[in-house]
Amino acid sequence: MNGQTIKNLPDALDHLEQIFEDRVLHALKRLGVPTRDDLQDIALRLEEINAQLRELANDRQATLPAPTAEADDLKLINGIGPVLEGKLNGAGIRRYQQIAALTDADIEQLETEVIHLSGRIRRDDWIGQAKELYVKKYGELA
């Protein structure tokens, strides 16, 4: 090796390294592997979605009536016994109106995280029963 070749060696290595990185990147794209930029974009989008979900949850909580001192007897709903009533109360559900206002997402969360009985709420029509009991006790549903 002469002196000129040794001087060009770092540039040649940099050039080969760039070619290698380009080829690896191209291969990863063809395989559908997300890049670091893709993952950062996804992370930012997830942060935005989570912020929107928190805002919606806060809005939903604001629209729910404040709990009254007196809880309704949830055991009057077929399918709810003392144990389930205790679990629901522990999750902050104490009134017919709260059950009557359950959304699909609320039902999914209750069944998986609180009562641990998949399909029970719909099968026993807790929402319909809660609406009837509310109307019977308080009058028309708001």
JSON list of C-alpha atoms in Angstrom, two decimals:
[
{"chain": "A", "resi": 1, "resn": "MET", "atom": "CA", "xyz": [0.00, 0.00, 0.00]},
{"chain": "A", "resi": 2, "resn": "ASN", "atom": "CA", "xyz": [1.21, 3.41, -0.78]},
{"chain": "A", "resi": 3, "resn": "GLY", "atom": "CA", "xyz": [0.62, 6.61, 1.20]},
{"chain": "A", "resi": 4, "resn": "GLN", "atom": "CA", "xyz": [-2.18, 7.79, -1.09]},
{"chain": "A", "resi": 5, "resn": "THR", "atom": "CA", "xyz": [-4.15, 4.55, -0.63]},
{"chain": "A", "resi": 6, "resn": "ILE", "atom": "CA", "xyz": [-3.88, 4.78, 3.15]},
{"chain": "A", "resi": 7, "resn": "LYS", "atom": "CA", "xyz": [-5.14, 8.40, 3.04]},
{"chain": "A", "resi": 8, "resn": "ASN", "atom": "CA", "xyz": [-8.18, 7.34, 0.96]},
{"chain": "A", "resi": 9, "resn": "LEU", "atom": "CA", "xyz": [-8.98, 4.36, 3.18]},
{"chain": "A", "resi": 10, "resn": "PRO", "atom": "CA", "xyz": [-11.24, 6.27, 5.66]},
{"chain": "A", "resi": 11, "resn": "ASP", "atom": "CA", "xyz": [-13.23, 7.77, 2.77]},
{"chain": "A", "resi": 12, "resn": "ALA", "atom": "CA", "xyz": [-13.54, 4.36, 1.11]},
{"chain": "A", "resi": 13, "resn": "LEU", "atom": "CA", "xyz": [-14.73, 2.79, 4.37]},
{"chain": "A", "resi": 14, "resn": "ASP", "atom": "CA", "xyz": [-17.29, 5.58, 4.88]},
{"chain": "A", "resi": 15, "resn": "HIS", "atom": "CA", "xyz": [-18.53, 5.05, 1.32]},
{"chain": "A", "resi": 16, "resn": "LEU", "atom": "CA", "xyz": [-18.84, 1.27, 1.82]},
{"chain": "A", "resi": 17, "resn": "GLU", "atom": "CA", "xyz": [-20.60, 1.78, 5.14]},
{"chain": "A", "resi": 18, "resn": "GLN", "atom": "CA", "xyz": [-23.12, 4.12, 3.47]},
{"chain": "A", "resi": 19, "resn": "ILE", "atom": "CA", "xyz": [-23.76, 1.58, 0.69]},
{"chain": "A", "resi": 20, "resn": "PHE", "atom": "CA", "xyz": [-24.30, -1.14, 3.32]},
{"chain": "A", "resi": 21, "resn": "GLU", "atom": "CA", "xyz": [-26.73, 1.02, 5.34]},
{"chain": "A", "resi": 22, "resn": "ASP", "atom": "CA", "xyz": [-28.67, 1.94, 2.20]},
{"chain": "A", "resi": 23, "resn": "ARG", "atom": "CA", "xyz": [-29.00, -1.72, 1.19]},
{"chain": "A", "resi": 24, "resn": "VAL", "atom": "CA", "xyz": [-30.09, -2.79, 4.67]},
{"chain": "A", "resi": 25, "resn": "LEU", "atom": "CA", "xyz": [-32.65, 0.02, 4.79]},
{"chain": "A", "resi": 26, "resn": "HIS", "atom": "CA", "xyz": [-33.96, -0.96, 1.36]},
{"chain": "A", "resi": 27, "resn": "ALA", "atom": "CA", "xyz": [-34.24, -4.62, 2.43]},
{"chain": "A", "resi": 28, "resn": "LEU", "atom": "CA", "xyz": [-36.06, -3.69, 5.64]},
{"chain": "A", "resi": 29, "resn": "LYS", "atom": "CA", "xyz": [-38.53, -1.53, 3.72]},
{"chain": "A", "resi": 30, "resn": "ARG", "atom": "CA", "xyz": [-39.23, -4.40, 1.31]},
{"chain": "A", "resi": 31, "resn": "LEU", "atom": "CA", "xyz": [-39.91, -6.66, 4.28]},
{"chain": "A", "resi": 32, "resn": "GLY", "atom": "CA", "xyz": [-42.26, -4.08, 5.78]},
{"chain": "A", "resi": 33, "resn": "VAL", "atom": "CA", "xyz": [-40.16, -3.44, 8.88]},
{"chain": "A", "resi": 34, "resn": "PRO", "atom": "CA", "xyz": [-40.90, 0.04, 10.22]},
{"chain": "A", "resi": 35, "resn": "THR", "atom": "CA", "xyz": [-38.06, 2.51, 10.40]},
{"chain": "A", "resi": 36, "resn": "ARG", "atom": "CA", "xyz": [-37.13, 4.57, 13.45]},
{"chain": "A", "resi": 37, "resn": "ASP", "atom": "CA", "xyz": [-38.96, 7.54, 11.89]},
{"chain": "A", "resi": 38, "resn": "ASP", "atom": "CA", "xyz": [-42.05, 5.37, 11.36]},
{"chain": "A", "resi": 39, "resn": "LEU", "atom": "CA", "xyz": [-41.98, 4.29, 15.00]},
{"chain": "A", "resi": 40, "resn": "GLN", "atom": "CA", "xyz": [-41.54, 7.87, 16.19]},
{"chain": "A", "resi": 41, "resn": "ASP", "atom": "CA", "xyz": [-44.53, 8.94, 14.06]},
{"chain": "A", "resi": 42, "resn": "ILE", "atom": "CA", "xyz": [-46.59, 6.11, 15.53]},
{"chain": "A", "resi": 43, "resn": "ALA", "atom": "CA", "xyz": [-45.55, 7.04, 19.07]},
{"chain": "A", "resi": 44, "resn": "LEU", "atom": "CA", "xyz": [-46.55, 10.67, 18.50]},
{"chain": "A", "resi": 45, "resn": "ARG", "atom": "CA", "xyz": [-49.90, 9.61, 17.04]},
{"chain": "A", "resi": 46, "resn": "LEU", "atom": "CA", "xyz": [-50.52, 7.33, 20.02]},
{"chain": "A", "resi": 47, "resn": "GLU", "atom": "CA", "xyz": [-49.80, 10.20, 22.40]},
{"chain": "A", "resi": 48, "resn": "GLU", "atom": "CA", "xyz": [-52.34, 12.34, 20.52]},
{"chain": "A", "resi": 49, "resn": "ILE", "atom": "CA", "xyz": [-54.95, 9.58, 20.61]},
{"chain": "A", "resi": 50, "resn": "ASN", "atom": "CA", "xyz": [-54.37, 8.96, 24.32]},
{"chain": "A", "resi": 51, "resn": "ALA", "atom": "CA", "xyz": [-54.77, 12.69, 25.02]},
{"chain": "A", "resi": 52, "resn": "GLN", "atom": "CA", "xyz": [-58.05, 12.68, 23.08]},
{"chain": "A", "resi": 53, "resn": "LEU", "atom": "CA", "xyz": [-59.25, 9.61, 24.99]},
{"chain": "A", "resi": 54, "resn": "ARG", "atom": "CA", "xyz": [-58.42, 11.25, 28.32]},
{"chain": "A", "resi": 55, "resn": "GLU", "atom": "CA", "xyz": [-60.31, 14.35, 27.23]},
{"chain": "A", "resi": 56, "resn": "LEU", "atom": "CA", "xyz": [-63.33, 12.28, 26.18]},
{"chain": "A", "resi": 57, "resn": "ALA", "atom": "CA", "xyz": [-63.24, 10.36, 29.45]},
{"chain": "A", "resi": 58, "resn": "ASN", "atom": "CA", "xyz": [-63.15, 13.62, 31.40]},
{"chain": "A", "resi": 59, "resn": "ASP", "atom": "CA", "xyz": [-66.03, 14.99, 29.32]},
{"chain": "A", "resi": 60, "resn": "ARG", "atom": "CA", "xyz": [-68.02, 11.82, 29.94]},
{"chain": "A", "resi": 61, "resn": "GLN", "atom": "CA", "xyz": [-67.36, 12.02, 33.68]},
{"chain": "A", "resi": 62, "resn": "ALA", "atom": "CA", "xyz": [-68.47, 15.65, 33.65]},
{"chain": "A", "resi": 63, "resn": "THR", "atom": "CA", "xyz": [-71.79, 14.71, 32.01]},
{"chain": "A", "resi": 64, "resn": "LEU", "atom": "CA", "xyz": [-72.56, 11.94, 34.49]},
{"chain": "A", "resi": 65, "resn": "PRO", "atom": "CA", "xyz": [-74.58, 13.11, 37.44]},
{"chain": "A", "resi": 66, "resn": "ALA", "atom": "CA", "xyz": [-72.78, 13.37, 40.72]},
{"chain": "A", "resi": 67, "resn": "PRO", "atom": "CA", "xyz": [-73.36, 10.35, 42.91]},
{"chain": "A", "resi": 68, "resn": "THR", "atom": "CA", "xyz": [-76.06, 10.86, 45.46]},
{"chain": "A", "resi": 69, "resn": "ALA", "atom": "CA", "xyz": [-75.68, 9.92, 49.07]},
{"chain": "A", "resi": 70, "resn": "GLU", "atom": "CA", "xyz": [-78.25, 7.16, 48.55]},
{"chain": "A", "resi": 71, "resn": "ALA", "atom": "CA", "xyz": [-77.27, 4.28, 46.29]},
{"chain": "A", "resi": 72, "resn": "ASP", "atom": "CA", "xyz": [-79.91, 2.34, 44.38]},
{"chain": "A", "resi": 73, "resn": "ASP", "atom": "CA", "xyz": [-80.46, -1.33, 45.18]},
{"chain": "A", "resi": 74, "resn": "LEU", "atom": "CA", "xyz": [-78.67, -2.83, 42.19]},
{"chain": "A", "resi": 75, "resn": "LYS", "atom": "CA", "xyz": [-79.63, -6.32, 43.38]},
{"chain": "A", "resi": 76, "resn": "LEU", "atom": "CA", "xyz": [-83.11, -5.62, 41.96]},
{"chain": "A", "resi": 77, "resn": "ILE", "atom": "CA", "xyz": [-81.55, -6.08, 38.52]},
{"chain": "A", "resi": 78, "resn": "ASN", "atom": "CA", "xyz": [-81.75, -9.75, 37.55]},
{"chain": "A", "resi": 79, "resn": "GLY", "atom": "CA", "xyz": [-78.21, -11.09, 37.33]},
{"chain": "A", "resi": 80, "resn": "ILE", "atom": "CA", "xyz": [-76.81, -8.84, 40.05]},
{"chain": "A", "resi": 81, "resn": "GLY", "atom": "CA", "xyz": [-76.45, -10.36, 43.48]},
{"chain": "A", "resi": 82, "resn": "PRO", "atom": "CA", "xyz": [-74.68, -9.08, 46.57]},
{"chain": "A", "resi": 83, "resn": "VAL", "atom": "CA", "xyz": [-71.21, -9.99, 45.26]},
{"chain": "A", "resi": 84, "resn": "LEU", "atom": "CA", "xyz": [-71.65, -8.25, 41.90]},
{"chain": "A", "resi": 85, "resn": "GLU", "atom": "CA", "xyz": [-73.30, -5.27, 43.58]},
{"chain": "A", "resi": 86, "resn": "GLY", "atom": "CA", "xyz": [-70.23, -4.96, 45.80]},
{"chain": "A", "resi": 87, "resn": "LYS", "atom": "CA", "xyz": [-67.91, -5.12, 42.80]},
{"chain": "A", "resi": 88, "resn": "LEU", "atom": "CA", "xyz": [-69.97, -2.52, 40.93]},
{"chain": "A", "resi": 89, "resn": "ASN", "atom": "CA", "xyz": [-70.06, -0.25, 43.98]},
{"chain": "A", "resi": 90, "resn": "GLY", "atom": "CA", "xyz": [-66.30, -0.62, 44.27]},
{"chain": "A", "resi": 91, "resn": "ALA", "atom": "CA", "xyz": [-66.02, 0.59, 40.67]},
{"chain": "A", "resi": 92, "resn": "GLY", "atom": "CA", "xyz": [-68.17, 3.64, 41.52]},
{"chain": "A", "resi": 93, "resn": "ILE", "atom": "CA", "xyz": [-71.42, 2.31, 40.03]},
{"chain": "A", "resi": 94, "resn": "ARG", "atom": "CA", "xyz": [-74.17, 2.77, 42.61]},
{"chain": "A", "resi": 95, "resn": "ARG", "atom": "CA", "xyz": [-77.19, 3.97, 40.66]},
{"chain": "A", "resi": 96, "resn": "TYR", "atom": "CA", "xyz": [-79.59, 2.69, 38.02]},
{"chain": "A", "resi": 97, "resn": "GLN", "atom": "CA", "xyz": [-78.87, 5.71, 35.84]},
{"chain": "A", "resi": 98, "resn": "GLN", "atom": "CA", "xyz": [-75.19, 4.80, 35.67]},
{"chain": "A", "resi": 99, "resn": "ILE", "atom": "CA", "xyz": [-76.00, 1.30, 34.43]},
{"chain": "A", "resi": 100, "resn": "ALA", "atom": "CA", "xyz": [-78.63, 2.65, 32.01]},
{"chain": "A", "resi": 101, "resn": "ALA", "atom": "CA", "xyz": [-75.99, 4.94, 30.48]},
{"chain": "A", "resi": 102, "resn": "LEU", "atom": "CA", "xyz": [-73.34, 2.24, 29.90]},
{"chain": "A", "resi": 103, "resn": "THR", "atom": "CA", "xyz": [-71.66, 2.33, 26.49]},
{"chain": "A", "resi": 104, "resn": "ASP", "atom": "CA", "xyz": [-70.23, -0.68, 24.66]},
{"chain": "A", "resi": 105, "resn": "ALA", "atom": "CA", "xyz": [-66.76, 0.33, 25.88]},
{"chain": "A", "resi": 106, "resn": "ASP", "atom": "CA", "xyz": [-68.04, 0.62, 29.47]},
{"chain": "A", "resi": 107, "resn": "ILE", "atom": "CA", "xyz": [-69.61, -2.84, 29.23]},
{"chain": "A", "resi": 108, "resn": "GLU", "atom": "CA", "xyz": [-66.39, -4.34, 27.87]},
{"chain": "A", "resi": 109, "resn": "GLN", "atom": "CA", "xyz": [-64.37, -2.74, 30.66]},
{"chain": "A", "resi": 110, "resn": "LEU", "atom": "CA", "xyz": [-66.78, -3.81, 33.41]},
{"chain": "A", "resi": 111, "resn": "GLU", "atom": "CA", "xyz": [-66.95, -7.39, 32.16]},
{"chain": "A", "resi": 112, "resn": "THR", "atom": "CA", "xyz": [-63.19, -7.78, 31.82]},
{"chain": "A", "resi": 113, "resn": "GLU", "atom": "CA", "xyz": [-61.90, -5.69, 34.73]},
{"chain": "A", "resi": 114, "resn": "VAL", "atom": "CA", "xyz": [-64.64, -5.59, 37.37]},
{"chain": "A", "resi": 115, "resn": "ILE", "atom": "CA", "xyz": [-67.20, -8.41, 37.26]},
{"chain": "A", "resi": 116, "resn": "HIS", "atom": "CA", "xyz": [-65.11, -10.89, 35.22]},
{"chain": "A", "resi": 117, "resn": "LEU", "atom": "CA", "xyz": [-68.22, -12.37, 33.55]},
{"chain": "A", "resi": 118, "resn": "SER", "atom": "CA", "xyz": [-68.12, -11.97, 29.79]},
{"chain": "A", "resi": 119, "resn": "GLY", "atom": "CA", "xyz": [-71.52, -11.35, 28.18]},
{"chain": "A", "resi": 120, "resn": "ARG", "atom": "CA", "xyz": [-73.46, -11.11, 31.44]},
{"chain": "A", "resi": 121, "resn": "ILE", "atom": "CA", "xyz": [-74.51, -7.46, 31.12]},
{"chain": "A", "resi": 122, "resn": "ARG", "atom": "CA", "xyz": [-76.09, -7.86, 27.68]},
{"chain": "A", "resi": 123, "resn": "ARG", "atom": "CA", "xyz": [-77.44, -11.36, 28.27]},
{"chain": "A", "resi": 124, "resn": "ASP", "atom": "CA", "xyz": [-79.31, -10.27, 31.40]},
{"chain": "A", "resi": 125, "resn": "ASP", "atom": "CA", "xyz": [-80.18, -6.88, 29.85]},
{"chain": "A", "resi": 126, "resn": "TRP", "atom": "CA", "xyz": [-78.90, -4.86, 32.77]},
{"chain": "A", "resi": 127, "resn": "ILE", "atom": "CA", "xyz": [-79.32, -1.63, 30.81]},
{"chain": "A", "resi": 128, "resn": "GLY", "atom": "CA", "xyz": [-82.99, -2.26, 30.03]},
{"chain": "A", "resi": 129, "resn": "GLN", "atom": "CA", "xyz": [-83.70, -3.35, 33.59]},
{"chain": "A", "resi": 130, "resn": "ALA", "atom": "CA", "xyz": [-81.86, -0.34, 35.02]},
{"chain": "A", "resi": 131, "resn": "LYS", "atom": "CA", "xyz": [-83.90, 2.02, 32.83]},
{"chain": "A", "resi": 132, "resn": "GLU", "atom": "CA", "xyz": [-87.16, 0.43, 34.00]},
{"chain": "A", "resi": 133, "resn": "LEU", "atom": "CA", "xyz": [-86.14, 0.56, 37.66]},
{"chain": "A", "resi": 134, "resn": "TYR", "atom": "CA", "xyz": [-84.99, 4.17, 37.30]},
{"chain": "A", "resi": 135, "resn": "VAL", "atom": "CA", "xyz": [-88.30, 5.24, 35.75]},
{"chain": "A", "resi": 136, "resn": "LYS", "atom": "CA", "xyz": [-90.22, 3.32, 38.42]},
{"chain": "A", "resi": 137, "resn": "LYS", "atom": "CA", "xyz": [-88.26, 4.98, 41.25]},
{"chain": "A", "resi": 138, "resn": "TYR", "atom": "CA", "xyz": [-87.50, 8.49, 39.94]},
{"chain": "A", "resi": 139, "resn": "GLY", "atom": "CA", "xyz": [-89.76, 9.12, 36.96]},
{"chain": "A", "resi": 140, "resn": "GLU", "atom": "CA", "xyz": [-88.66, 9.77, 33.40]},
{"chain": "A", "resi": 141, "resn": "LEU", "atom": "CA", "xyz": [-85.03, 9.11, 32.44]},
{"chain": "A", "resi": 142, "resn": "ALA", "atom": "CA", "xyz": [-83.03, 12.29, 31.82]}
]
